[in-house]
Amino acid sequence: MDIQTNHPNHPNHYVQAAGKLEPIDLCRLFPFCFGNFCKYVLRAPYKGQEVTDLQKAAQYLEWAQDELPQFEDKLRSYAHLMRCFNNPWLNMVLNNSDFKRSFPVIVQSLRERAMRIQHPKKQGGATGGAVKLSGVLMARNGVAELP
C-alpha cells in the first residue's frame, strides 16, 4: 500500500524525507530529545522552515547529550535504519563513534548552517561556507565531516 501524502497521518514533508519509512518510525526508537533532533533534521529541507528546523535540531541534540548514556547502544543498533534516510546530519552522528565528543561539534555545525542560510551574503554563501567552516571545526575536534 502506498503512503498517501498531504494527509494528517503522512505529511508530505515527512514522506519526502525517506519514502516508505517515515521519521516517526525512527524517532520512536530513541529518547525524546534525540528523537526530536532526528525529526527536525529530516524535515528541514522539505517543510519550508529550514532555518528554524535546524535551530531546533541543534537545541534538541544539545539536550540529548544528557540522555546519551541511555541510548548510545541504540545508536549503534539502529544505524542501519538511520542510514536509510541518507541525511547528512544523521550520517554525521553515525560517522563518529565518540558521540560525547561529536555531539557538541554537530550542534555547532547545525547552528552555523542555519546562520548561513539566514545570512548568505554575510557568511560566504548558503552552501559551501557552512560545510567549509564546519569542516575546520570538526577537524580540530577529530570529528568526521559531513559526507
PDB file of C-alpha atoms in Angstrom:
ATOM      1  CA  MET A   1       0.000   0.000   0.000  1.00  0.00           C
ATOM      2  CA  ASP A   2       1.388   3.386  -0.950  1.00  0.00           C
ATOM      3  CA  ILE A   3       1.604   6.153   1.612  1.00  0.00           C
ATOM      4  CA  GLN A   4      -0.789   8.999   0.823  1.00  0.00           C
ATOM      5  CA  THR A   5       0.849  12.396   1.018  1.00  0.00           C
ATOM      6  CA  ASN A   6      -0.680  15.630   2.307  1.00  0.00           C
ATOM      7  CA  HIS A   7      -2.660  13.636   4.813  1.00  0.00           C
ATOM      8  CA  PRO A   8      -2.530  14.398   8.572  1.00  0.00           C
ATOM      9  CA  ASN A   9      -1.011  10.988   9.309  1.00  0.00           C
ATOM     10  CA  HIS A  10       1.542  11.105   6.478  1.00  0.00           C
ATOM     11  CA  PRO A  11       2.523  14.736   5.816  1.00  0.00           C
ATOM     12  CA  ASN A  12       4.300  15.328   2.522  1.00  0.00           C
ATOM     13  CA  HIS A  13       7.348  16.896   4.204  1.00  0.00           C
ATOM     14  CA  TYR A  14       7.942  13.654   6.099  1.00  0.00           C
ATOM     15  CA  VAL A  15       7.219  11.237   3.276  1.00  0.00           C
ATOM     16  CA  GLN A  16       9.700  13.121   1.049  1.00  0.00           C
ATOM     17  CA  ALA A  17      12.397  12.597   3.655  1.00  0.00           C
ATOM     18  CA  ALA A  18      12.624   8.866   3.177  1.00  0.00           C
ATOM     19  CA  GLY A  19       9.881   7.355   1.089  1.00  0.00           C
ATOM     20  CA  LYS A  20       8.116   4.483   2.814  1.00  0.00           C
ATOM     21  CA  LEU A  21       9.999   4.722   6.108  1.00  0.00           C
ATOM     22  CA  GLU A  22       8.837   7.851   7.916  1.00  0.00           C
ATOM     23  CA  PRO A  23      10.806   9.839  10.505  1.00  0.00           C
ATOM     24  CA  ILE A  24       8.320   8.860  13.229  1.00  0.00           C
ATOM     25  CA  ASP A  25       9.437   5.252  12.749  1.00  0.00           C
ATOM     26  CA  LEU A  26      12.961   6.311  13.690  1.00  0.00           C
ATOM     27  CA  CYS A  27      12.053   8.892  16.349  1.00  0.00           C
ATOM     28  CA  ARG A  28      10.078   6.374  18.401  1.00  0.00           C
ATOM     29  CA  LEU A  29      13.214   4.274  18.890  1.00  0.00           C
ATOM     30  CA  PHE A  30      15.057   6.953  20.873  1.00  0.00           C
ATOM     31  CA  PRO A  31      14.525   9.153  23.932  1.00  0.00           C
ATOM     32  CA  PHE A  32      12.543  12.353  23.396  1.00  0.00           C
ATOM     33  CA  CYS A  33      15.364  14.817  22.725  1.00  0.00           C
ATOM     34  CA  PHE A  34      17.308  12.691  20.257  1.00  0.00           C
ATOM     35  CA  GLY A  35      14.069  11.667  18.565  1.00  0.00           C
ATOM     36  CA  ASN A  36      13.211  15.330  18.067  1.00  0.00           C
ATOM     37  CA  PHE A  37      16.691  16.019  16.704  1.00  0.00           C
ATOM     38  CA  CYS A  38      16.007  13.313  14.106  1.00  0.00           C
ATOM     39  CA  LYS A  39      12.589  14.760  13.294  1.00  0.00           C
ATOM     40  CA  TYR A  40      13.891  18.282  12.704  1.00  0.00           C
ATOM     41  CA  VAL A  41      16.922  17.357  10.583  1.00  0.00           C
ATOM     42  CA  LEU A  42      14.789  15.055   8.447  1.00  0.00           C
ATOM     43  CA  ARG A  43      12.034  17.558   7.758  1.00  0.00           C
ATOM     44  CA  ALA A  44      14.242  20.679   7.462  1.00  0.00           C
ATOM     45  CA  PRO A  45      14.827  20.547   3.693  1.00  0.00           C
ATOM     46  CA  TYR A  46      11.168  19.842   2.907  1.00  0.00           C
ATOM     47  CA  LYS A  47       8.858  21.825   5.182  1.00  0.00           C
ATOM     48  CA  GLY A  48       9.899  25.342   4.195  1.00  0.00           C
ATOM     49  CA  GLN A  49      11.272  26.306   7.610  1.00  0.00           C
ATOM     50  CA  GLU A  50      14.838  25.059   7.240  1.00  0.00           C
ATOM     51  CA  VAL A  51      16.472  27.684   9.465  1.00  0.00           C
ATOM     52  CA  THR A  52      14.013  27.136  12.318  1.00  0.00           C
ATOM     53  CA  ASP A  53      14.176  23.361  11.959  1.00  0.00           C
ATOM     54  CA  LEU A  54      17.999  23.348  12.018  1.00  0.00           C
ATOM     55  CA  GLN A  55      17.998  25.613  15.079  1.00  0.00           C
ATOM     56  CA  LYS A  56      15.543  23.308  16.833  1.00  0.00           C
ATOM     57  CA  ALA A  57      17.595  20.263  15.821  1.00  0.00           C
ATOM     58  CA  ALA A  58      20.699  21.860  17.333  1.00  0.00           C
ATOM     59  CA  GLN A  59      18.885  22.583  20.590  1.00  0.00           C
ATOM     60  CA  TYR A  60      17.453  19.076  20.867  1.00  0.00           C
ATOM     61  CA  LEU A  61      20.816  17.462  20.116  1.00  0.00           C
ATOM     62  CA  GLU A  62      22.397  19.644  22.789  1.00  0.00           C
ATOM     63  CA  TRP A  63      19.777  18.454  25.278  1.00  0.00           C
ATOM     64  CA  ALA A  64      20.186  14.855  24.073  1.00  0.00           C
ATOM     65  CA  GLN A  65      23.758  14.863  25.358  1.00  0.00           C
ATOM     66  CA  ASP A  66      22.357  14.480  28.881  1.00  0.00           C
ATOM     67  CA  GLU A  67      20.422  11.381  27.768  1.00  0.00           C
ATOM     68  CA  LEU A  68      23.319   9.869  25.793  1.00  0.00           C
ATOM     69  CA  PRO A  69      24.136   7.058  28.268  1.00  0.00           C
ATOM     70  CA  GLN A  70      20.510   5.852  27.898  1.00  0.00           C
ATOM     71  CA  PHE A  71      20.643   5.444  24.118  1.00  0.00           C
ATOM     72  CA  GLU A  72      24.270   5.193  22.966  1.00  0.00           C
ATOM     73  CA  ASP A  73      23.877   1.454  22.326  1.00  0.00           C
ATOM     74  CA  LYS A  74      20.675   2.128  20.357  1.00  0.00           C
ATOM     75  CA  LEU A  75      22.575   4.481  18.052  1.00  0.00           C
ATOM     76  CA  ARG A  76      24.819   1.611  17.077  1.00  0.00           C
ATOM     77  CA  SER A  77      21.991  -0.928  16.905  1.00  0.00           C
ATOM     78  CA  TYR A  78      19.740   1.210  14.716  1.00  0.00           C
ATOM     79  CA  ALA A  79      22.452   2.712  12.500  1.00  0.00           C
ATOM     80  CA  HIS A  80      21.148   0.742   9.505  1.00  0.00           C
ATOM     81  CA  LEU A  81      17.719   2.394   9.877  1.00  0.00           C
ATOM     82  CA  MET A  82      19.230   5.849  10.303  1.00  0.00           C
ATOM     83  CA  ARG A  83      21.279   5.382   7.131  1.00  0.00           C
ATOM     84  CA  CYS A  84      18.092   4.631   5.151  1.00  0.00           C
ATOM     85  CA  PHE A  85      17.237   8.323   5.339  1.00  0.00           C
ATOM     86  CA  ASN A  86      20.502   9.357   3.664  1.00  0.00           C
ATOM     87  CA  ASN A  87      20.520  12.537   5.747  1.00  0.00           C
ATOM     88  CA  PRO A  88      23.860  14.327   6.167  1.00  0.00           C
ATOM     89  CA  TRP A  89      23.194  15.232   9.809  1.00  0.00           C
ATOM     90  CA  LEU A  90      22.227  11.695  10.803  1.00  0.00           C
ATOM     91  CA  ASN A  91      25.228  10.399   8.872  1.00  0.00           C
ATOM     92  CA  MET A  92      27.467  12.818  10.751  1.00  0.00           C
ATOM     93  CA  VAL A  93      26.226  11.319  14.023  1.00  0.00           C
ATOM     94  CA  LEU A  94      26.837   7.789  12.751  1.00  0.00           C
ATOM     95  CA  ASN A  95      30.264   8.540  11.305  1.00  0.00           C
ATOM     96  CA  ASN A  96      31.611   9.376  14.758  1.00  0.00           C
ATOM     97  CA  SER A  97      31.780   6.612  17.338  1.00  0.00           C
ATOM     98  CA  ASP A  98      32.683   9.039  20.148  1.00  0.00           C
ATOM     99  CA  PHE A  99      29.204  10.535  20.475  1.00  0.00           C
ATOM    100  CA  LYS A 100      30.004  12.506  23.618  1.00  0.00           C
ATOM    101  CA  ARG A 101      32.748  14.336  21.755  1.00  0.00           C
ATOM    102  CA  SER A 102      30.961  14.718  18.426  1.00  0.00           C
ATOM    103  CA  PHE A 103      27.532  15.942  19.571  1.00  0.00           C
ATOM    104  CA  PRO A 104      28.740  19.465  20.553  1.00  0.00           C
ATOM    105  CA  VAL A 105      30.532  19.805  17.218  1.00  0.00           C
ATOM    106  CA  ILE A 106      27.423  18.740  15.309  1.00  0.00           C
ATOM    107  CA  VAL A 107      25.339  21.216  17.344  1.00  0.00           C
ATOM    108  CA  GLN A 108      27.721  23.996  16.332  1.00  0.00           C
ATOM    109  CA  SER A 109      27.646  22.851  12.713  1.00  0.00           C
ATOM    110  CA  LEU A 110      23.818  22.932  12.670  1.00  0.00           C
ATOM    111  CA  ARG A 111      23.830  26.454  14.076  1.00  0.00           C
ATOM    112  CA  GLU A 112      26.417  27.601  11.530  1.00  0.00           C
ATOM    113  CA  ARG A 113      24.361  26.130   8.689  1.00  0.00           C
ATOM    114  CA  ALA A 114      21.194  27.887   9.898  1.00  0.00           C
ATOM    115  CA  MET A 115      23.078  31.180  10.164  1.00  0.00           C
ATOM    116  CA  ARG A 116      24.474  30.851   6.639  1.00  0.00           C
ATOM    117  CA  ILE A 117      21.047  30.140   5.197  1.00  0.00           C
ATOM    118  CA  GLN A 118      19.689  33.185   7.002  1.00  0.00           C
ATOM    119  CA  HIS A 119      22.562  35.488   6.002  1.00  0.00           C
ATOM    120  CA  PRO A 120      24.113  34.026   2.826  1.00  0.00           C
ATOM    121  CA  LYS A 121      25.906  37.170   1.636  1.00  0.00           C
ATOM    122  CA  LYS A 122      27.414  37.998   5.009  1.00  0.00           C
ATOM    123  CA  GLN A 123      28.729  34.467   5.543  1.00  0.00           C
ATOM    124  CA  GLY A 124      30.054  33.450   2.125  1.00  0.00           C
ATOM    125  CA  GLY A 125      27.055  31.679   0.613  1.00  0.00           C
ATOM    126  CA  ALA A 126      24.335  29.373   1.779  1.00  0.00           C
ATOM    127  CA  THR A 127      26.076  26.136   0.879  1.00  0.00           C
ATOM    128  CA  GLY A 128      29.851  25.958   0.699  1.00  0.00           C
ATOM    129  CA  GLY A 129      30.639  28.290   3.582  1.00  0.00           C
ATOM    130  CA  ALA A 130      28.780  26.273   6.188  1.00  0.00           C
ATOM    131  CA  VAL A 131      30.363  22.992   5.250  1.00  0.00           C
ATOM    132  CA  LYS A 132      33.829  24.542   4.943  1.00  0.00           C
ATOM    133  CA  LEU A 133      33.773  26.233   8.359  1.00  0.00           C
ATOM    134  CA  SER A 134      32.103  23.259   9.994  1.00  0.00           C
ATOM    135  CA  GLY A 135      34.759  21.018   8.452  1.00  0.00           C
ATOM    136  CA  VAL A 136      37.508  23.102  10.043  1.00  0.00           C
ATOM    137  CA  LEU A 137      35.751  22.935  13.408  1.00  0.00           C
ATOM    138  CA  MET A 138      35.237  19.186  13.089  1.00  0.00           C
ATOM    139  CA  ALA A 139      38.832  18.564  12.001  1.00  0.00           C
ATOM    140  CA  ARG A 140      40.096  20.429  15.060  1.00  0.00           C
ATOM    141  CA  ASN A 141      37.974  18.202  17.264  1.00  0.00           C
ATOM    142  CA  GLY A 142      38.738  14.936  15.448  1.00  0.00           C
ATOM    143  CA  VAL A 143      35.153  14.551  14.248  1.00  0.00           C
ATOM    144  CA  ALA A 144      34.313  13.136  10.810  1.00  0.00           C
ATOM    145  CA  GLU A 145      32.867  15.673   8.384  1.00  0.00           C
ATOM    146  CA  LEU A 146      29.590  15.712   6.548  1.00  0.00           C
ATOM    147  CA  PRO A 147      29.640  13.278   3.645  1.00  0.00           C
TER     148      PRO A 147
END
